[in-house]
PDB file of C-alpha atoms in Angstrom:
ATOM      1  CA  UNK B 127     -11.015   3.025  -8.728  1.00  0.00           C
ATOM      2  CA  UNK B 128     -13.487   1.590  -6.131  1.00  0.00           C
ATOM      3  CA  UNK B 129     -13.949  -1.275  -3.975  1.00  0.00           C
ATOM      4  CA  UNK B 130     -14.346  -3.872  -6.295  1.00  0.00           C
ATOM      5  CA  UNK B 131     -11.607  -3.202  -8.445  1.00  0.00           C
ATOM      6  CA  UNK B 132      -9.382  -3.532  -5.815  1.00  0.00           C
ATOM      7  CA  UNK B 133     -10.396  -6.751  -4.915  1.00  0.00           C
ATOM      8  CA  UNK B 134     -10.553  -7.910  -8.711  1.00  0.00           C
ATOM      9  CA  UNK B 135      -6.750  -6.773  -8.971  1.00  0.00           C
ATOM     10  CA  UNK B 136      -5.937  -8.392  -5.453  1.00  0.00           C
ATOM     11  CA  UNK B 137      -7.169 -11.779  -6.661  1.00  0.00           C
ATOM     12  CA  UNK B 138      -5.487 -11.578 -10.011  1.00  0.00           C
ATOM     13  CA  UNK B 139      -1.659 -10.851  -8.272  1.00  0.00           C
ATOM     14  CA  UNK B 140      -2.434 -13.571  -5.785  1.00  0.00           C
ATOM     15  CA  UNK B 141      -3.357 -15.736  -8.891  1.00  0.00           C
ATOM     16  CA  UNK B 142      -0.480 -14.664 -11.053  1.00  0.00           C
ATOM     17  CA  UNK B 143       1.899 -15.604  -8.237  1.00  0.00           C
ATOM     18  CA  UNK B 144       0.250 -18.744  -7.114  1.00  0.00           C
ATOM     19  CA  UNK B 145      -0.612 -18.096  -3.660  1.00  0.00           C
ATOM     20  CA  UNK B 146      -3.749 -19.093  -1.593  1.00  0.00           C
ATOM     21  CA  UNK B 147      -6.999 -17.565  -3.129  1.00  0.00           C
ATOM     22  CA  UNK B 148      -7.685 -16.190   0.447  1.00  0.00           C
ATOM     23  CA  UNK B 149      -3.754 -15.524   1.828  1.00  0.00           C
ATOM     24  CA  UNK B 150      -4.294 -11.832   0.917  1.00  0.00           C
ATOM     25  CA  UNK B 151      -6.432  -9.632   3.318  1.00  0.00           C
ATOM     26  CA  UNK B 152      -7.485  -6.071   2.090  1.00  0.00           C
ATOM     27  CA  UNK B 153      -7.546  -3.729   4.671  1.00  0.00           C
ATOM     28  CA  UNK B 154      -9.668  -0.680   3.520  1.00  0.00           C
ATOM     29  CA  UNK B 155      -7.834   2.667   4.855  1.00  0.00           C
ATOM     30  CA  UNK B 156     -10.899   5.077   5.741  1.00  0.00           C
ATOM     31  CA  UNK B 157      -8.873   7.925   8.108  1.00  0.00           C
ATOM     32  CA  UNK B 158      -9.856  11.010   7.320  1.00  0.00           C
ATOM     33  CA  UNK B 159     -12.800  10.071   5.316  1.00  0.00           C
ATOM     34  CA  UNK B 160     -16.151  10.740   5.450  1.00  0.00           C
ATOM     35  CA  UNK B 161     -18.653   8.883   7.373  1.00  0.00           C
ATOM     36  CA  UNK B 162     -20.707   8.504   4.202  1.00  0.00           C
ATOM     37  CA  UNK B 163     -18.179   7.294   1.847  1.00  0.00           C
ATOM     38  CA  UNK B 164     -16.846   4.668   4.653  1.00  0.00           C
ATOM     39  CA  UNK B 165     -20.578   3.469   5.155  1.00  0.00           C
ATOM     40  CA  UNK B 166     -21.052   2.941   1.244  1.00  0.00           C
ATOM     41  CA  UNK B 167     -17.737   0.852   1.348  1.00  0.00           C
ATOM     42  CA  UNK B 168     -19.422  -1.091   4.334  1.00  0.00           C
ATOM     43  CA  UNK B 169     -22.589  -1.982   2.721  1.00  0.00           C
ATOM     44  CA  UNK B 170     -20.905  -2.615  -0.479  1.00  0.00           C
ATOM     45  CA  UNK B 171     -19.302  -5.872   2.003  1.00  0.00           C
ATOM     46  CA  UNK B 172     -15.921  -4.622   3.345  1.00  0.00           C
ATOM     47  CA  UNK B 173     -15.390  -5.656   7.117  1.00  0.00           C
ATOM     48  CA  UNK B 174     -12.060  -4.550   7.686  1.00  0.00           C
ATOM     49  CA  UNK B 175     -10.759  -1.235   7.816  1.00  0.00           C
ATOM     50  CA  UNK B 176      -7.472   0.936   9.042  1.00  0.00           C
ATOM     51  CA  UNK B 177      -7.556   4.005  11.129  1.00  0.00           C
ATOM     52  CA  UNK B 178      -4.140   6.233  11.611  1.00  0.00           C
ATOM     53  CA  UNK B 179      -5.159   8.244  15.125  1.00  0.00           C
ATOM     54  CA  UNK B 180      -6.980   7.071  18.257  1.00  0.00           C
ATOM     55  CA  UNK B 181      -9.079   9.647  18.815  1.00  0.00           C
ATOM     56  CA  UNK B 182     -10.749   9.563  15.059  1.00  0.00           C
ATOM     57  CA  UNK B 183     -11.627   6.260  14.876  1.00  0.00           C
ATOM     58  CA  UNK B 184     -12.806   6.332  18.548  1.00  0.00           C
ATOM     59  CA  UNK B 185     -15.580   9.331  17.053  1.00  0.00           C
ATOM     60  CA  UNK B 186     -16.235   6.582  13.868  1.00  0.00           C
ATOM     61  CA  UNK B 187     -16.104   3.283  14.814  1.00  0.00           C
ATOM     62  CA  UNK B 188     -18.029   2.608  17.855  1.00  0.00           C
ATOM     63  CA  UNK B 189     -21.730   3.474  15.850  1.00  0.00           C
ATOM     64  CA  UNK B 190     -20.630   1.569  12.664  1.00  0.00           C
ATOM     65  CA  UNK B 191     -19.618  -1.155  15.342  1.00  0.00           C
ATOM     66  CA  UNK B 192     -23.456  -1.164  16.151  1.00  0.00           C
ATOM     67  CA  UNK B 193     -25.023  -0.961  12.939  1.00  0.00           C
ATOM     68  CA  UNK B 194     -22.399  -3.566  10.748  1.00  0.00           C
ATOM     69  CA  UNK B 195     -21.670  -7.115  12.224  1.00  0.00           C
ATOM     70  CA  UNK B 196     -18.317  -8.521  11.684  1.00  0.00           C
ATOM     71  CA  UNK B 197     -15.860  -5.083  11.492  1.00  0.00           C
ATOM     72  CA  UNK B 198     -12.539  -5.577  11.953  1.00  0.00           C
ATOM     73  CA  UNK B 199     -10.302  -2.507  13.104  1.00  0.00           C
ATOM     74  CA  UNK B 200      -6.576  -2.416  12.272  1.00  0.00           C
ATOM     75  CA  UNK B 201      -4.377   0.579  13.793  1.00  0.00           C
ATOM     76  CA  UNK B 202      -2.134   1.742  11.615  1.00  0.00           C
ATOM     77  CA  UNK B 203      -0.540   4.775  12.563  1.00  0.00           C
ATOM     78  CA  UNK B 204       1.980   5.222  15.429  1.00  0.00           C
ATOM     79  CA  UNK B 205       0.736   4.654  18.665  1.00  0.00           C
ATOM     80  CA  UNK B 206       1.406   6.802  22.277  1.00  0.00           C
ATOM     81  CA  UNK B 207       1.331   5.019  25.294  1.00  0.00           C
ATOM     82  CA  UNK B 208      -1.063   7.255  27.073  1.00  0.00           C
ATOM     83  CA  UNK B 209      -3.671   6.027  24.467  1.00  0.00           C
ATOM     84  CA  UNK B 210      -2.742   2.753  25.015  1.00  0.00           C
ATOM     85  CA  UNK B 211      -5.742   1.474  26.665  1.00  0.00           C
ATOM     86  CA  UNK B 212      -8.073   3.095  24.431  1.00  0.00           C
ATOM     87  CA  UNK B 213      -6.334   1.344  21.452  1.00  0.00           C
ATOM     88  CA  UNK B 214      -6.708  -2.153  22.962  1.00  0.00           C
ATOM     89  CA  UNK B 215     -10.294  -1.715  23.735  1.00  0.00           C
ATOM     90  CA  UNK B 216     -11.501  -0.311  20.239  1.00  0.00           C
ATOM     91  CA  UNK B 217      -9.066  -2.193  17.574  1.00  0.00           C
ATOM     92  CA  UNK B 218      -8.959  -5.536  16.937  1.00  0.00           C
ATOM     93  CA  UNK B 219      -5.235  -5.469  15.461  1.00  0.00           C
ATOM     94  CA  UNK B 220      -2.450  -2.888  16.148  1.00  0.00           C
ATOM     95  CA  UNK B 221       0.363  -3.100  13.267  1.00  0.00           C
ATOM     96  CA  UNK B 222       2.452   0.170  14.944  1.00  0.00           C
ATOM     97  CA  UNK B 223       4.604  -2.131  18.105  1.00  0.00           C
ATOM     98  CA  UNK B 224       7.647  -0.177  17.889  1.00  0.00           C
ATOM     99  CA  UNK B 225       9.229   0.035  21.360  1.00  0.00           C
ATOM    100  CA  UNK B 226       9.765  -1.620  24.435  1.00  0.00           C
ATOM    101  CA  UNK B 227       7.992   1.335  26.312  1.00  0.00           C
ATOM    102  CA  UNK B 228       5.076   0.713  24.366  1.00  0.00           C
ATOM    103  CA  UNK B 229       5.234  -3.086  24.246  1.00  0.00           C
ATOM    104  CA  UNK B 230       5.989  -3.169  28.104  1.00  0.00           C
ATOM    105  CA  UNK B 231       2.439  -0.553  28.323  1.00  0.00           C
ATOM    106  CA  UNK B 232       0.110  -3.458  26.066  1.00  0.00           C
ATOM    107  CA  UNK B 233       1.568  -6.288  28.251  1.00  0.00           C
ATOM    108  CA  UNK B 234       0.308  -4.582  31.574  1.00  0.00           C
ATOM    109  CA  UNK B 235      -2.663  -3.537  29.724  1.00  0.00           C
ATOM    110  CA  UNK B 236      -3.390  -6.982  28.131  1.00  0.00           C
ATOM    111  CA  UNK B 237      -2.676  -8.322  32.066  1.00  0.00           C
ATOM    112  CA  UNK B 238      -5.721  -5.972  33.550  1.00  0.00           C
ATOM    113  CA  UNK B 239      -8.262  -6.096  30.498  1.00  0.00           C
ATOM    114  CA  UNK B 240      -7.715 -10.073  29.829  1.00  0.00           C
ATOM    115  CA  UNK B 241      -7.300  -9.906  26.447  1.00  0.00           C
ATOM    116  CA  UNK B 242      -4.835  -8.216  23.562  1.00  0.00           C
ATOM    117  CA  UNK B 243      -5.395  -7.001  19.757  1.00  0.00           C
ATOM    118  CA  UNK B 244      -3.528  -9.167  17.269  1.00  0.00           C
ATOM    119  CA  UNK B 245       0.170  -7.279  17.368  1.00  0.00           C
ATOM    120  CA  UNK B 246       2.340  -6.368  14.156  1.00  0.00           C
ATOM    121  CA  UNK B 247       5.843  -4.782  15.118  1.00  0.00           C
ATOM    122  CA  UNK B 248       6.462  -2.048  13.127  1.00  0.00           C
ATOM    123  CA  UNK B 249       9.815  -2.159  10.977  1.00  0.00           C
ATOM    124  CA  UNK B 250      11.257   1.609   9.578  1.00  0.00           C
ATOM    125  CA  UNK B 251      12.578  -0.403   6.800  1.00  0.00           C
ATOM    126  CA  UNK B 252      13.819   2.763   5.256  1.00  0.00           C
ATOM    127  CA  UNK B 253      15.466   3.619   8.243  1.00  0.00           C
ATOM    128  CA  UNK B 254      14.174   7.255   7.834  1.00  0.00           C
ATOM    129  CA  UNK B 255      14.562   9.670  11.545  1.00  0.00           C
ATOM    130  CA  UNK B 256      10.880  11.094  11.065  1.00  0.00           C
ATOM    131  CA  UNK B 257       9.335   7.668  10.605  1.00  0.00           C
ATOM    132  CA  UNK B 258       8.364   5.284  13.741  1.00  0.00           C
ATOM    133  CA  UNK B 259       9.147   2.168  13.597  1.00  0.00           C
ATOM    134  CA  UNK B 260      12.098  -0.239  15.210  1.00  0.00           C
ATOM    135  CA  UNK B 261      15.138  -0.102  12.845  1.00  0.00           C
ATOM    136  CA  UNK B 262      16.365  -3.205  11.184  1.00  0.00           C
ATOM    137  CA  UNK B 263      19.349  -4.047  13.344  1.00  0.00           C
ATOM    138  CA  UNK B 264      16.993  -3.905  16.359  1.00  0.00           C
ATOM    139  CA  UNK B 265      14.356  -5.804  15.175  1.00  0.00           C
ATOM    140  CA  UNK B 266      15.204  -9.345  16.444  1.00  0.00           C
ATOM    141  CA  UNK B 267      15.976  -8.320  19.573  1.00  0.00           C
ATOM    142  CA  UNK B 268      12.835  -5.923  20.051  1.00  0.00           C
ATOM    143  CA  UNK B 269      10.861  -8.975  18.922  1.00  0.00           C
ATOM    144  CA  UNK B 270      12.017 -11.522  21.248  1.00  0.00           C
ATOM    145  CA  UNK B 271      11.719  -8.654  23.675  1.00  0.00           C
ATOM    146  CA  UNK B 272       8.159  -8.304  23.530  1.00  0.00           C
ATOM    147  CA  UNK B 273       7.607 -12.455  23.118  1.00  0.00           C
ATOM    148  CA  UNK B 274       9.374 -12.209  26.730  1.00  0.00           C
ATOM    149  CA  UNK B 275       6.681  -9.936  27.993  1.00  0.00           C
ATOM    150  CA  UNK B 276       4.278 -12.496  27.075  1.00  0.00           C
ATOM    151  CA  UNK B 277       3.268 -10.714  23.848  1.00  0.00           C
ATOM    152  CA  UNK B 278       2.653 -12.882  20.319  1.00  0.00           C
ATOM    153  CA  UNK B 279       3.510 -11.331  17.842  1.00  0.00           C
ATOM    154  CA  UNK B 280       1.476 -11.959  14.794  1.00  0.00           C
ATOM    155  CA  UNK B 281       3.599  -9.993  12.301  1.00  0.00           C
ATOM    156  CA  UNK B 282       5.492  -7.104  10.911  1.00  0.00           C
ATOM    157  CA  UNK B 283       4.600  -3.694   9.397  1.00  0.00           C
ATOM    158  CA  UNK B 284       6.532  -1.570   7.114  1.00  0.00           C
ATOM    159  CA  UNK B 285       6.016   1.963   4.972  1.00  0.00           C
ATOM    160  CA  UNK B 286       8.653   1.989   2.418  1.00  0.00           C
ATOM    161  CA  UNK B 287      10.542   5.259   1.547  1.00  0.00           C
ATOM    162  CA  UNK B 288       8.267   7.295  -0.754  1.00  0.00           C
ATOM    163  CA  UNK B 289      11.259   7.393  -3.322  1.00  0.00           C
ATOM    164  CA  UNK B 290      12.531   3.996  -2.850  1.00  0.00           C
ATOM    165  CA  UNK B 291      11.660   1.075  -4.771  1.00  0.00           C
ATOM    166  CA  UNK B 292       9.149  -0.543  -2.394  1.00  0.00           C
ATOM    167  CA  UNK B 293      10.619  -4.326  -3.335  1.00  0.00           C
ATOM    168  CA  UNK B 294      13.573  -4.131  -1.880  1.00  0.00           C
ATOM    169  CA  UNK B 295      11.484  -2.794   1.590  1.00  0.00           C
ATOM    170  CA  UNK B 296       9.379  -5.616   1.157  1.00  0.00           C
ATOM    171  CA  UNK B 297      11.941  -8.084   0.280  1.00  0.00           C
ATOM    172  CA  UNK B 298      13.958  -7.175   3.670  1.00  0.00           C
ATOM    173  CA  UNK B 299      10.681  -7.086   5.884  1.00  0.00           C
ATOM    174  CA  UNK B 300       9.746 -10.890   4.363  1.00  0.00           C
ATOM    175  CA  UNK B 301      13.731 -11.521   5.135  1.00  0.00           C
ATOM    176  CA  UNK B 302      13.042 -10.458   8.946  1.00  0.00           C
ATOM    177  CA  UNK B 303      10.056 -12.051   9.597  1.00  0.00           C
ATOM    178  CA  UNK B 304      11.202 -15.676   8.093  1.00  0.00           C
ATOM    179  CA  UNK B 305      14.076 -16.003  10.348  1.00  0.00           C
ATOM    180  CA  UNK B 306      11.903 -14.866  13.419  1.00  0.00           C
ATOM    181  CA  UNK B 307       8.767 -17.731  12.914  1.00  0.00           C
ATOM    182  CA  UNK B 308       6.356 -14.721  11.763  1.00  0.00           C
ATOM    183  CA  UNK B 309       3.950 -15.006   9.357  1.00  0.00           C
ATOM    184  CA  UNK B 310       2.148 -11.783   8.853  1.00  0.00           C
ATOM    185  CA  UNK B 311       3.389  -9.151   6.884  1.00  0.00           C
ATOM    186  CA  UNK B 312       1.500  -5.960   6.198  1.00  0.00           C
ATOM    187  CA  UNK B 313       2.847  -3.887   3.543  1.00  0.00           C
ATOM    188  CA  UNK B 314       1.727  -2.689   0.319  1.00  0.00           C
ATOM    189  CA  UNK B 315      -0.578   0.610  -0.253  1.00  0.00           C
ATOM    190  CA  UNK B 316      -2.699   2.341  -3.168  1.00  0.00           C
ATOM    191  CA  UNK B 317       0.597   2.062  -5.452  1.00  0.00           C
ATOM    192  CA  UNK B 318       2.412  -0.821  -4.538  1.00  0.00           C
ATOM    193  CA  UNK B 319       0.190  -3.298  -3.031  1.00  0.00           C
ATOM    194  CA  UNK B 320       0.718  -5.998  -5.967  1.00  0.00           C
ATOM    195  CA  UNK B 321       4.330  -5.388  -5.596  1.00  0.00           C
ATOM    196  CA  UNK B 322       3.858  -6.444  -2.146  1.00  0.00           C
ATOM    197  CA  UNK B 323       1.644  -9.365  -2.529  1.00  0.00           C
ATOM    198  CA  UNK B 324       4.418 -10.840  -5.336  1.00  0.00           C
ATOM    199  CA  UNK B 325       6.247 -10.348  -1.833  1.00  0.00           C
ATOM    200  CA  UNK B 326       4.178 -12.495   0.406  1.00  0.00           C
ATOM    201  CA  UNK B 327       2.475  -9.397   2.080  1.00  0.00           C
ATOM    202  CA  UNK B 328      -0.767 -11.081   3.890  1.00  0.00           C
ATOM    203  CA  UNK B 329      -2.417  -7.485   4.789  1.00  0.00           C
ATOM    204  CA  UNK B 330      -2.639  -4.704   2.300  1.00  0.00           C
ATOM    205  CA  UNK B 331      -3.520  -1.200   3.041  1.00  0.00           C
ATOM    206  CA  UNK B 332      -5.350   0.522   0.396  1.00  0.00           C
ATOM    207  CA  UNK B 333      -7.531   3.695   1.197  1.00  0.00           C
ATOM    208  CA  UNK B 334      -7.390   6.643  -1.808  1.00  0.00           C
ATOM    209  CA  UNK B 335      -7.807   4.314  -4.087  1.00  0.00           C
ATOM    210  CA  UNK B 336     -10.923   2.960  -2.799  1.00  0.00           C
ATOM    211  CA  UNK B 337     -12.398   5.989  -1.393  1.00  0.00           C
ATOM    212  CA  UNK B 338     -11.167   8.792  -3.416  1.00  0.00           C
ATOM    213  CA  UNK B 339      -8.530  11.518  -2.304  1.00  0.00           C
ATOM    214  CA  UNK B 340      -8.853  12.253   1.359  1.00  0.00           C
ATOM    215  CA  UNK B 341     -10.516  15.748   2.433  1.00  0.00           C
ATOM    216  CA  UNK B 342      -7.914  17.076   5.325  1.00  0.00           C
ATOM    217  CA  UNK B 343     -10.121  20.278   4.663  1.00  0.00           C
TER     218      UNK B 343
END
């Protein structure tokens, strides 16, 4: 499909539903990809990009980082505490908050660096036991938790069931956020990001279908 299809059908939902022509930010998924096919999506523009593991995007990102102004990194996959402090100092945004462990590990992190990514808190919407995320019930409470750690909390984060309709995940996430002042939500992938964006979702996550099927060869 391609980078600039994408963005064409990104602009077109956010049209159709009469939102902002820039309340919509594309985040470009590019784990497991090659170098080559994330530089072509680079220097065909995109500046913001999603990485699921630590350790991958701390082999990527750092040269890119050098050669491209203006990259924006986004952690999307669940994050361990003992990589904590690698996180903060190579992503600009971390969407995976998900427990007070972890939340209690940024704000003595963000205390000794001086500064802290942009946080989302990470909602298993789908309440599903393999699948991080704080559950529904909890997620006031974990929220107000990590404001009184001194965290902000920019917004929430959810991966619907794969055999669930995606709206209704959406629908509760937007439902969560609005009654806790939060703004962001990042939801929506390859197959349902204009589902999310009829849903208010202000980050998409799209990688396959800008970059092809991923090679876990």
């Amino acid at each position: 499909m391609g980078l600039a299809e994408i963005k064409e059908r990104i602009a077109a939902e956010v049209e159709r539903v009469g939102r902002a022509p820039d309340s919509v930010q594309l985040i470009a998924v590019s784990k497991v990809q090659p170098n080559e096919r994330v530089a072509a999506v680079l220097d065909a523009g995109q500046r913001v990009f999603g990485e699921n593991k630590v350790q991958e995007a701390a082999g990527k990102w750092p040269a890119f980082k050098e050669q491209y102004d203006g990259v924006e990194l986004h952690l999307i996959g669940p994050l361990q505490t003992n990589k904590a402090r690698q996180a903060m100092e190579l992503f600009d945004v971390i969407h995976t908050v998900d427990r007070p462990k972890l939340a209690k590990t940024i704000a003595r992190l963000a205390g000794e660096l001086g500064h802290c990514p942009r946080l989302f808190v990470q909602v298993n919407t789908g309440e599903e036991p393999q699948k991080a995320g704080v559950l529904p019930a909890d997620a006031d409470g974990f929220i107000q938790e990590c404001r009184d750690l001194g965290l902000e909390i920019e917004g929430l984060m959810c991966i619907p069931p794969a055999d669930e309709e995606p709206s209704l995940h959406f629908a509760l996430l937007k439902k969560i956020a609005a009654r806790n002042g939060i703004e962001g939500l990042s939801m929506g992938m390859s197959g349902d990001f204009e589902t999310a964006i009829a849903q208010g979702a202000t980050h998409v996550r799209v990688g396959s279908a800008i970059f092809g099927e991923r090679d876990y060869g």
